[in-house]
């Protein structure tokens, strides 16, 4: 029977390949996403390891409140003197360097007076001692490091895109007015011209402290150990010399922490792309289910003949599942191979949008192979189970008759089952929408409810085809002549087939409607909230709506003729009574 199944599949190889193509797309999306994000993470790991390769220990402020603008405590400048006095320290340097701190945001301003880059990609301002180049994670491609109040080094990505060179003047602004600086050098971060399309401005430490409002403090103190002293020994010794608001890590530990922060940032990309992959796999499952149902309905007499020749129901079922298994393996292998190309294509797409991600040797982890193959094969086999069971329920003699068809599905025979599923699913969705439990629980309830609604509607859809076709097909029957009557009759001749065929389109339209409704609702809710909350005639914000603006702007606006009153607003995340709150 296995040989019969494989030979039959070979004879229908064109249809089999086209049927499996939907699963190929889903597997390619999943594997490509894993390959892309794993490669990015490996590249960042390499960059951070190289950045701290000459650093034995790193002293930095503790994270007081997660996601707060000022949530990372600074390190007092007096700590640097104590660290340098330690007999295990060969060299130490304080720096303004914080990749995860929004307080270090510094905009580079172009010749037209407009900020370069966007806050979504990052606008970093660093301060390094030009005499301690060993601790600087950036490397010069031309010029020299900034060493005075009017000097700056910019990233090569910005210099190339905006056509700046050594000796040119460029503006820079943090929480204050724009100041002009002379470019003394062009630098790269590790192996990339920029970090994900971010702009980078590197000053000497006093200039960065003044520009960012950090006089008398550092973000980070880099430390190198004397010969014969290990990084772990130095860290244990330094922990007794730093305040409670600071922490000490080895260079390798700090590289791992920076890498972890970066991986947390790439998880959004991973989840976003995986979402499309799983949707494609879901639609692919319906396509395979529908195609197998149709092809098996056409092969009822063929399979009945095998039964009369001695094949058992179990053998027939196994032959159908073997076809599904072969299609699943084929689709998974092709999808995995296409995932490699898709990962490179997605990376090129990011670069086209100005997101310069670091490059590394393509990473294909065992997890990627296992997940891609398991998903593709499992989805195909699950989609094959119901057609395989239904085709064996017809008695061989009855199946040999002209016009024999597959028995109806459970939802058609027992409408109470899908109605019960729809009722329970609707209740779960409503409970989630009303906010029962925590946010995570509510989202799970809505998700499970939505899946249940899909399943219930698909199971009972065969009973809905007749009434819908009578209404929708009325114009065709009346004005379409014989073709119109034929089309209407074909739609109602096999309602199960019509409903199953429409299922994939139903899912696609439902997803489009869901996204349009959700995003439209968010926009309307925000607009309504703004109308109720804001009673001012004018509102001054940053262009992005999220970046901070200097407090002096409020005082300047108050002096404008015709302005009666001005109110400045500050907002941040704080921790009080064991909880994160908005202040």
Coordinates of C-alpha atoms in Angstrom, one line a residue:
X1 CA 0.0 0.0 0.0
X2 CA 2.9 2.3 0.6
X3 CA 4.2 1.8 -2.9
X4 CA 0.6 2.4 -4.3
X5 CA 0.4 5.6 -2.3
X6 CA 3.8 6.8 -3.4
X7 CA 3.2 6.0 -7.1
X8 CA -0.2 7.7 -6.9
X9 CA 1.5 10.8 -5.4
X10 CA 4.1 10.7 -8.2
X11 CA 1.4 10.6 -10.8
X12 CA -0.2 13.7 -9.2
X13 CA 3.1 15.4 -8.4
X14 CA 2.1 18.7 -9.9
X15 CA -0.9 19.0 -7.7
X16 CA 1.0 17.7 -4.7
X17 CA 3.7 20.4 -5.1
X18 CA 1.2 23.2 -5.5
X19 CA -0.8 21.9 -2.5
X20 CA 2.4 21.8 -0.4
X21 CA 3.4 25.3 -1.5
X22 CA 1.3 27.0 1.2
X23 CA 3.2 25.0 3.8
X24 CA 6.5 25.9 2.1
X25 CA 5.8 29.6 2.6
X26 CA 5.0 29.1 6.3
X27 CA 8.1 27.0 7.0
X28 CA 10.3 29.4 5.0
X29 CA 8.9 32.3 7.1
X30 CA 9.6 30.5 10.4
X31 CA 13.0 29.2 9.5
X32 CA 14.1 32.5 7.8
X33 CA 13.1 34.4 10.9
X34 CA 15.1 32.2 13.2
X35 CA 18.1 32.3 10.9
X36 CA 17.9 36.1 10.6
X37 CA 17.6 36.8 14.3
X38 CA 20.2 34.2 15.3
X39 CA 22.7 35.6 12.8
X40 CA 22.0 39.2 14.1
X41 CA 22.5 38.1 17.7
X42 CA 25.7 36.3 16.9
X43 CA 27.0 39.4 15.2
X44 CA 26.2 41.6 18.1
X45 CA 27.7 39.0 20.5
X46 CA 31.0 39.3 18.5
X47 CA 30.9 43.1 18.5
X48 CA 30.3 43.3 22.3
X49 CA 33.0 40.7 23.0
X50 CA 35.5 42.6 20.9
X51 CA 34.4 45.9 22.6
X52 CA 35.3 44.6 26.1
X53 CA 38.2 42.4 25.1
X54 CA 40.7 44.8 26.8
X55 CA 38.5 45.5 29.7
X56 CA 38.8 43.5 32.9
X57 CA 36.0 45.1 34.9
X58 CA 33.1 47.5 34.3
X59 CA 31.6 49.7 36.9
X60 CA 28.2 51.0 36.0
X61 CA 25.0 52.3 37.7
X62 CA 22.3 50.0 38.8
X63 CA 19.0 50.0 36.9
X64 CA 16.6 51.6 39.4
X65 CA 13.4 51.5 37.4
X66 CA 12.9 49.5 34.2
X67 CA 12.1 51.6 31.1
X68 CA 12.4 54.9 33.0
X69 CA 14.1 57.9 31.3
X70 CA 16.4 58.3 34.3
X71 CA 16.1 54.7 35.5
X72 CA 19.9 54.0 35.6
X73 CA 21.8 55.5 38.5
X74 CA 25.0 57.4 37.5
X75 CA 28.4 56.6 39.0
X76 CA 29.9 59.5 41.0
X77 CA 33.2 60.8 39.6
X78 CA 34.8 60.3 43.0
X79 CA 34.5 56.5 42.4
X80 CA 37.1 56.8 39.6
X81 CA 39.7 58.1 41.9
X82 CA 39.1 55.2 44.4
X83 CA 39.3 52.7 41.6
X84 CA 42.6 54.1 40.3
X85 CA 44.0 53.9 43.8
X86 CA 43.4 50.1 43.9
X87 CA 46.8 48.3 43.7
X88 CA 45.2 45.6 41.4
X89 CA 44.2 48.2 38.8
X90 CA 46.6 49.0 35.9
X91 CA 44.3 51.6 34.2
X92 CA 40.8 53.0 34.5
X93 CA 38.8 55.6 32.6
X94 CA 35.3 57.1 33.2
X95 CA 33.0 57.4 30.2
X96 CA 29.5 58.6 29.2
X97 CA 28.4 55.4 27.6
X98 CA 25.0 53.8 27.9
X99 CA 23.4 52.0 25.0
X100 CA 20.1 51.4 26.9
X101 CA 19.7 54.8 28.6
X102 CA 17.4 57.3 26.9
X103 CA 19.0 60.1 29.0
X104 CA 22.1 59.9 26.7
X105 CA 20.1 60.6 23.6
X106 CA 21.9 63.2 21.4
X107 CA 20.6 64.4 18.1
X108 CA 22.9 65.2 15.2
X109 CA 21.5 68.2 13.3
X110 CA 22.1 68.5 9.6
X111 CA 22.9 71.5 7.4
X112 CA 19.2 72.3 7.0
X113 CA 18.7 72.5 10.7
X114 CA 16.7 69.2 10.9
X115 CA 17.8 66.2 13.1
X116 CA 19.5 63.4 11.3
X117 CA 18.1 59.9 11.8
X118 CA 15.2 59.0 14.1
X119 CA 14.7 58.1 17.7
X120 CA 13.3 54.7 16.6
X121 CA 16.7 53.8 15.3
X122 CA 18.6 55.5 18.1
X123 CA 20.4 58.8 18.5
X124 CA 23.3 58.2 20.8
X125 CA 25.7 60.6 22.5
X126 CA 28.9 59.1 24.0
X127 CA 31.8 60.6 25.9
X128 CA 35.3 58.9 25.9
X129 CA 38.7 59.9 27.1
X130 CA 40.8 60.2 23.9
X131 CA 43.8 59.0 25.8
X132 CA 42.1 55.8 26.8
X133 CA 41.4 54.4 23.4
X134 CA 41.7 50.8 24.6
X135 CA 38.3 51.2 26.4
X136 CA 36.5 52.7 23.4
X137 CA 34.2 50.2 21.6
X138 CA 34.4 52.4 18.5
X139 CA 37.3 52.4 16.0
X140 CA 38.4 55.3 13.9
X141 CA 38.3 55.0 10.1
X142 CA 39.7 58.5 9.6
X143 CA 40.8 61.5 11.7
X144 CA 41.3 61.6 15.4
X145 CA 39.2 61.4 18.6
X146 CA 37.5 64.5 19.9
X147 CA 39.6 66.3 22.5
X148 CA 38.0 69.6 23.2
X149 CA 34.6 71.4 23.8
X150 CA 34.0 72.1 20.1
X151 CA 34.9 68.7 18.6
X152 CA 32.9 65.6 17.8
X153 CA 33.4 62.2 16.1
X154 CA 30.4 60.8 14.2
X155 CA 29.6 57.3 12.9
X156 CA 30.6 56.4 9.4
X157 CA 27.0 55.5 8.4
X158 CA 25.8 59.1 9.1
X159 CA 28.9 60.5 7.5
X160 CA 28.4 58.5 4.3
X161 CA 24.6 59.1 4.0
X162 CA 24.8 62.8 4.8
X163 CA 28.2 63.4 3.0
X164 CA 30.1 64.7 6.0
X165 CA 33.9 64.5 6.3
X166 CA 36.7 65.4 8.7
X167 CA 36.8 69.2 9.2
X168 CA 33.1 69.8 8.4
X169 CA 30.8 71.4 11.0
X170 CA 27.7 69.6 12.3
X171 CA 25.1 70.5 14.9
X172 CA 24.3 68.4 18.0
X173 CA 21.6 68.8 20.6
X174 CA 20.6 66.9 23.8
X175 CA 18.2 68.5 26.3
X176 CA 19.1 72.0 25.2
X177 CA 19.8 74.2 22.2
X178 CA 21.7 73.0 19.2
X179 CA 25.4 73.6 19.3
X180 CA 27.9 73.5 16.4
X181 CA 30.9 71.1 16.5
X182 CA 33.8 70.5 14.2
X183 CA 34.1 66.8 13.0
X184 CA 37.6 65.5 14.0
X185 CA 37.0 61.9 13.1
X186 CA 34.8 59.2 11.5
X187 CA 34.3 55.9 13.4
X188 CA 32.6 52.6 13.2
X189 CA 31.0 50.5 15.9
X190 CA 32.6 47.1 15.7
X191 CA 32.3 45.9 12.2
X192 CA 29.3 48.1 11.2
X193 CA 29.1 51.7 10.1
X194 CA 26.3 52.3 12.7
X195 CA 24.1 50.3 15.1
X196 CA 20.9 49.5 13.3
X197 CA 20.8 52.9 11.5
X198 CA 21.4 54.9 14.6
X199 CA 23.3 58.2 14.7
X200 CA 26.3 58.3 17.0
X201 CA 28.1 61.4 18.3
X202 CA 31.3 60.9 20.3
X203 CA 32.7 63.8 22.4
X204 CA 35.4 64.0 25.0
X205 CA 34.1 63.3 28.5
X206 CA 33.8 66.9 29.9
X207 CA 31.9 68.0 26.7
X208 CA 29.5 65.0 26.9
X209 CA 28.9 65.6 30.7
X210 CA 28.0 69.3 30.0
X211 CA 25.9 68.5 27.0
X212 CA 23.9 65.7 28.7
X213 CA 23.6 67.3 32.1
X214 CA 25.9 64.8 33.8
X215 CA 28.6 67.0 35.4
X216 CA 30.4 65.2 38.2
X217 CA 29.1 61.7 37.2
X218 CA 29.8 58.9 34.7
X219 CA 27.7 56.2 33.1
X220 CA 30.5 53.7 33.1
X221 CA 34.0 53.3 34.5
X222 CA 36.2 50.9 32.5
X223 CA 39.0 49.1 34.4
X224 CA 42.0 47.1 33.3
X225 CA 43.7 44.7 35.8
X226 CA 47.5 44.5 36.4
X227 CA 49.4 41.5 35.1
X228 CA 48.7 38.4 37.2
X229 CA 45.3 39.6 38.4
X230 CA 42.2 37.9 37.0
X231 CA 39.0 39.7 36.1
X232 CA 37.1 37.8 38.9
X233 CA 39.6 38.8 41.5
X234 CA 39.5 42.5 40.4
X235 CA 35.6 42.5 40.5
X236 CA 35.5 41.0 44.0
X237 CA 38.0 43.6 45.2
X238 CA 36.2 46.6 43.5
X239 CA 32.7 45.7 44.9
X240 CA 33.8 46.9 48.3
X241 CA 34.8 50.3 46.8
X242 CA 31.7 51.3 44.9
X243 CA 28.5 52.7 46.3
X244 CA 25.2 50.7 46.6
X245 CA 23.8 52.4 43.5
X246 CA 26.7 51.0 41.4
X247 CA 27.5 47.5 40.2
X248 CA 30.7 45.8 39.0
X249 CA 30.9 43.1 36.3
X250 CA 33.7 41.5 34.4
X251 CA 34.2 42.6 30.8
X252 CA 32.8 39.3 29.6
X253 CA 29.7 39.6 31.8
X254 CA 29.1 43.2 30.6
X255 CA 29.4 42.0 27.0
X256 CA 26.8 39.3 27.8
X257 CA 24.5 41.9 29.4
X258 CA 24.7 44.3 26.5
X259 CA 24.1 41.4 24.1
X260 CA 21.0 40.4 26.1
X261 CA 19.6 43.9 25.9
X262 CA 20.1 43.8 22.1
X263 CA 18.5 40.4 21.8
X264 CA 15.5 41.7 23.8
X265 CA 15.2 44.4 21.2
X266 CA 15.3 41.9 18.3
X267 CA 12.6 39.8 19.8
X268 CA 9.9 42.1 18.5
X269 CA 11.2 41.5 15.0
X270 CA 11.2 37.8 15.7
X271 CA 7.7 37.6 17.1
X272 CA 6.3 39.9 14.3
X273 CA 7.8 37.8 11.5
X274 CA 6.9 34.5 13.3
X275 CA 3.3 35.6 13.5
X276 CA 3.1 35.8 9.7
X277 CA 4.8 32.4 9.5
X278 CA 2.2 30.8 11.7
X279 CA -0.6 32.4 9.9
X280 CA 0.8 31.1 6.6
X281 CA 1.0 27.6 8.2
X282 CA -2.6 27.8 9.4
X283 CA -3.8 28.8 5.9
X284 CA -1.6 26.0 4.4
X285 CA -3.3 23.5 6.7
X286 CA -6.7 24.5 5.3
X287 CA -5.4 24.3 1.8
X288 CA -4.1 20.8 2.2
X289 CA -7.2 19.7 4.1
X290 CA -9.4 21.1 1.3
X291 CA -7.3 19.7 -1.6
X292 CA -7.1 16.2 0.0
X293 CA -10.8 16.2 0.6
X294 CA -11.5 17.1 -3.0
X295 CA -8.9 14.6 -4.5
X296 CA -10.2 11.8 -2.2
X297 CA -13.7 12.5 -3.2
X298 CA -12.6 12.1 -6.9
X299 CA -10.8 8.8 -6.0
X300 CA -13.6 7.2 -4.0
X301 CA -14.0 4.4 -6.6
X302 CA -10.3 3.9 -6.9
X303 CA -9.9 3.4 -3.1
X304 CA -13.0 1.2 -3.0
X305 CA -11.4 -1.0 -5.7
X306 CA -8.4 -1.5 -3.4
X307 CA -10.7 -2.4 -0.6
X308 CA -12.4 -5.1 -2.8
X309 CA -8.9 -6.4 -3.6
X310 CA -8.2 -7.0 0.0
X311 CA -6.9 -3.7 1.4
X312 CA -8.1 -3.0 4.9
X313 CA -9.5 0.3 6.2
X314 CA -6.3 0.8 8.2
X315 CA -4.2 0.3 5.1
X316 CA -6.2 2.8 3.1
X317 CA -6.0 5.3 6.0
X318 CA -2.2 4.8 6.2
X319 CA -1.8 5.3 2.5
X320 CA -3.6 8.7 2.7
X321 CA -1.5 9.7 5.7
X322 CA 1.6 8.6 3.8
X323 CA 0.7 11.0 1.1
X324 CA 0.4 13.8 3.7
X325 CA 3.7 12.8 5.3
X326 CA 5.6 12.9 2.0
X327 CA 4.1 16.3 1.2
X328 CA 4.9 17.5 4.7
X329 CA 8.6 16.4 4.5
X330 CA 9.0 17.8 1.0
X331 CA 7.4 21.1 1.9
X332 CA 9.5 21.4 5.1
X333 CA 12.8 20.7 3.4
X334 CA 12.0 23.1 0.6
X335 CA 10.8 25.7 3.1
X336 CA 13.9 25.3 5.2
X337 CA 16.1 25.9 2.1
X338 CA 14.1 28.9 1.1
X339 CA 14.4 30.2 4.6
X340 CA 18.1 30.8 4.1
X341 CA 17.4 33.0 1.1
X342 CA 14.5 34.7 2.9
X343 CA 16.8 35.6 5.8
X344 CA 19.2 37.3 3.4
X345 CA 16.4 39.0 1.7
X346 CA 14.9 40.4 4.9
X347 CA 18.4 41.7 5.9
X348 CA 18.7 43.5 2.6
X349 CA 15.2 44.9 3.1
X350 CA 16.3 46.3 6.5
X351 CA 19.3 47.9 5.0
X352 CA 17.1 49.4 2.3
X353 CA 15.2 51.1 5.1
X354 CA 18.4 52.4 6.6
X355 CA 18.7 49.8 9.4
X356 CA 22.4 48.7 9.1
X357 CA 22.5 45.4 11.0
X358 CA 25.9 43.8 11.8
X359 CA 26.9 40.9 9.5
X360 CA 28.1 37.5 10.6
X361 CA 28.4 34.0 9.2
X362 CA 24.8 32.7 8.6
X363 CA 23.7 30.8 11.7
X364 CA 21.5 27.7 11.3
X365 CA 20.9 26.3 14.7
X366 CA 19.7 22.8 15.4
X367 CA 16.6 24.3 16.9
X368 CA 15.7 26.0 13.6
X369 CA 15.9 22.8 11.7
X370 CA 13.9 20.8 14.2
X371 CA 11.2 23.4 14.6
X372 CA 10.9 24.0 10.8
X373 CA 10.7 20.3 10.0
X374 CA 8.4 19.5 12.9
X375 CA 6.0 22.3 12.1
X376 CA 5.7 21.5 8.4
X377 CA 5.3 17.8 8.9
X378 CA 2.8 18.2 11.8
X379 CA 0.6 20.7 10.1
X380 CA 0.4 18.5 7.0
X381 CA -0.3 15.3 8.9
X382 CA -3.0 17.0 11.0
X383 CA -4.6 18.4 7.9
X384 CA -4.6 14.8 6.4
X385 CA -6.2 13.0 9.4
X386 CA -9.9 14.0 8.8
X387 CA -9.9 13.2 5.0
X388 CA -8.2 9.9 5.7
X389 CA -10.8 8.9 8.3
X390 CA -13.7 10.0 6.2
X391 CA -12.6 8.1 3.1
X392 CA -12.6 4.7 4.9
X393 CA -16.2 5.1 6.2
X394 CA -17.8 4.3 2.8
X395 CA -18.5 0.5 2.3
X396 CA -16.5 -0.8 -0.7
X397 CA -19.6 -1.9 -2.6
X398 CA -21.4 1.4 -2.1
X399 CA -18.2 3.3 -3.1
X400 CA -18.1 1.5 -6.4
X401 CA -21.4 3.0 -7.5
X402 CA -21.3 6.0 -9.8
X403 CA -21.7 9.2 -7.9
X404 CA -20.5 8.0 -4.5
X405 CA -19.3 10.8 -2.2
X406 CA -17.5 11.1 1.1
X407 CA -19.7 11.1 4.2
X408 CA -20.6 14.5 5.7
X409 CA -18.3 16.0 8.4
X410 CA -19.2 16.1 12.1
X411 CA -20.5 19.6 11.9
X412 CA -22.9 18.8 9.2
X413 CA -24.2 15.6 10.9
X414 CA -24.4 17.0 14.4
X415 CA -24.8 20.8 14.3
X416 CA -25.0 20.9 18.1
X417 CA -21.2 20.3 18.3
X418 CA -20.1 23.4 16.4
X419 CA -22.8 25.5 18.0
X420 CA -21.5 24.5 21.4
X421 CA -17.9 25.3 20.3
X422 CA -19.1 28.7 19.0
X423 CA -20.9 29.5 22.2
X424 CA -18.0 28.7 24.4
X425 CA -15.5 30.5 22.1
X426 CA -17.7 33.6 22.1
X427 CA -17.9 33.6 25.9
X428 CA -14.1 33.3 26.2
X429 CA -13.5 36.1 23.7
X430 CA -16.0 38.3 25.5
X431 CA -14.3 37.6 28.9
X432 CA -10.9 38.4 27.4
X433 CA -12.3 41.6 25.8
X434 CA -13.8 42.7 29.2
X435 CA -10.4 42.3 30.9
X436 CA -11.0 39.2 33.0
X437 CA -7.7 38.5 34.9
X438 CA -4.3 40.0 34.0
X439 CA -3.4 41.4 30.5
X440 CA -1.7 38.1 29.6
X441 CA -4.7 36.0 30.7
X442 CA -7.1 38.3 28.7
X443 CA -5.0 38.0 25.6
X444 CA -4.9 34.2 25.9
X445 CA -8.7 34.1 26.3
X446 CA -9.2 36.3 23.3
X447 CA -6.8 34.1 21.2
X448 CA -8.3 30.8 22.3
X449 CA -11.8 32.2 21.7
X450 CA -10.9 33.4 18.2
X451 CA -9.5 30.0 17.3
X452 CA -12.6 28.3 18.7
X453 CA -14.9 30.7 16.6
X454 CA -12.9 29.8 13.5
X455 CA -13.2 26.1 14.1
X456 CA -16.9 26.3 15.0
X457 CA -17.8 28.4 12.0
X458 CA -15.8 26.1 9.6
X459 CA -17.6 23.0 11.0
X460 CA -21.1 24.4 10.5
X461 CA -20.3 26.4 7.4
X462 CA -21.7 23.6 5.2
X463 CA -25.2 24.3 6.6
X464 CA -24.9 28.0 5.8
X465 CA -23.9 27.6 2.2
X466 CA -27.5 26.8 1.0
X467 CA -29.2 29.8 2.5
X468 CA -26.4 32.1 1.5
X469 CA -26.2 30.8 -2.0
X470 CA -30.0 31.2 -2.4
X471 CA -29.7 34.9 -1.6
X472 CA -26.3 35.7 -3.2
X473 CA -27.0 33.6 -6.2
X474 CA -30.5 35.0 -6.9
X475 CA -29.2 37.8 -9.3
X476 CA -27.0 35.2 -11.1
X477 CA -30.0 32.8 -11.6
X478 CA -32.3 35.6 -12.8
X479 CA -30.0 37.7 -15.0
X480 CA -27.1 35.3 -15.7
X481 CA -28.9 32.8 -17.9
X482 CA -27.8 29.2 -18.0
X483 CA -24.2 30.0 -16.7
X484 CA -25.7 31.8 -13.7
X485 CA -28.0 28.9 -12.9
X486 CA -25.2 26.4 -13.4
X487 CA -22.9 28.4 -11.0
X488 CA -25.6 28.7 -8.4
X489 CA -26.3 25.0 -8.6
X490 CA -22.6 24.0 -8.4
X491 CA -22.2 26.0 -5.2
X492 CA -25.1 24.1 -3.5
X493 CA -24.5 20.7 -5.0
X494 CA -21.8 19.9 -2.4
X495 CA -22.1 22.4 0.4
X496 CA -19.2 20.9 2.4
X497 CA -16.8 21.3 -0.5
X498 CA -17.9 24.9 -1.1
X499 CA -17.6 25.8 2.6
X500 CA -14.1 24.2 2.9
X501 CA -12.9 26.0 -0.2
X502 CA -14.0 29.3 1.2
X503 CA -12.4 28.6 4.6
X504 CA -8.9 29.8 3.6
X505 CA -10.3 33.0 2.2
X506 CA -12.5 33.5 5.3
X507 CA -9.4 33.3 7.5
X508 CA -7.5 35.9 5.4
X509 CA -10.4 38.3 5.4
X510 CA -10.9 37.8 9.1
X511 CA -7.3 38.7 9.8
X512 CA -7.5 41.8 7.6
X513 CA -10.7 42.8 9.4
X514 CA -9.1 42.1 12.8
X515 CA -6.1 44.3 12.1
X516 CA -8.1 47.1 10.6
X517 CA -10.5 47.1 13.5
X518 CA -7.8 46.9 16.2
X519 CA -5.6 49.6 14.8
X520 CA -8.6 51.7 13.9
X521 CA -9.9 51.3 17.5
X522 CA -6.5 52.3 18.9
X523 CA -6.4 55.4 16.8
X524 CA -10.0 56.4 17.6
X525 CA -9.4 55.7 21.4
X526 CA -6.2 57.8 21.4
X527 CA -7.9 60.6 19.5
X528 CA -10.9 60.5 21.9
X529 CA -8.7 60.5 24.9
X530 CA -6.7 63.4 23.6
X531 CA -9.8 65.5 23.0
X532 CA -11.0 64.8 26.5
X533 CA -7.7 65.4 28.2
X534 CA -6.3 68.4 26.3
X535 CA -8.1 71.7 26.7
X536 CA -5.2 73.8 25.4
X537 CA -5.3 75.7 22.1
X538 CA -1.9 74.5 21.1
X539 CA 0.4 71.6 22.2
X540 CA 4.2 71.7 21.7
X541 CA 5.8 68.2 21.5
X542 CA 8.7 66.6 19.8
X543 CA 8.2 65.5 16.2
X544 CA 8.0 61.8 17.2
X545 CA 5.7 62.6 20.1
X546 CA 7.9 60.4 22.4
X547 CA 11.2 62.2 22.6
X548 CA 11.8 64.8 25.3
X549 CA 12.1 68.5 24.6
X550 CA 14.1 71.1 26.6
X551 CA 12.2 72.6 29.6
X552 CA 13.3 76.0 28.4
X553 CA 10.9 75.7 25.5
X554 CA 8.0 76.3 27.9
X555 CA 9.5 79.5 29.1
X556 CA 10.2 80.7 25.6
X557 CA 6.6 80.0 24.5
X558 CA 5.3 81.9 27.5
X559 CA 7.0 85.1 26.2
X560 CA 5.3 84.9 22.9
X561 CA 2.7 87.8 22.4
X562 CA -0.9 86.5 22.8
X563 CA 0.0 83.5 25.0
X564 CA -2.0 83.7 28.2
X565 CA -0.8 80.6 30.1
X566 CA 1.7 77.8 29.5
X567 CA 1.9 74.4 31.4
X568 CA 4.9 72.1 31.0
X569 CA 4.3 68.4 31.5
X570 CA 6.9 65.8 32.5
X571 CA 6.2 62.0 32.6
X572 CA 8.3 59.1 33.7
X573 CA 8.1 55.6 35.2
X574 CA 8.8 55.3 38.9
X575 CA 8.7 52.6 41.5
X576 CA 6.5 53.1 44.6
X577 CA 5.1 50.6 47.1
X578 CA 6.6 47.7 45.2
X579 CA 5.0 48.6 41.8
X580 CA 5.9 50.4 38.7
X581 CA 3.8 53.6 38.3
X582 CA 3.5 56.5 35.9
X583 CA 4.4 59.8 37.5

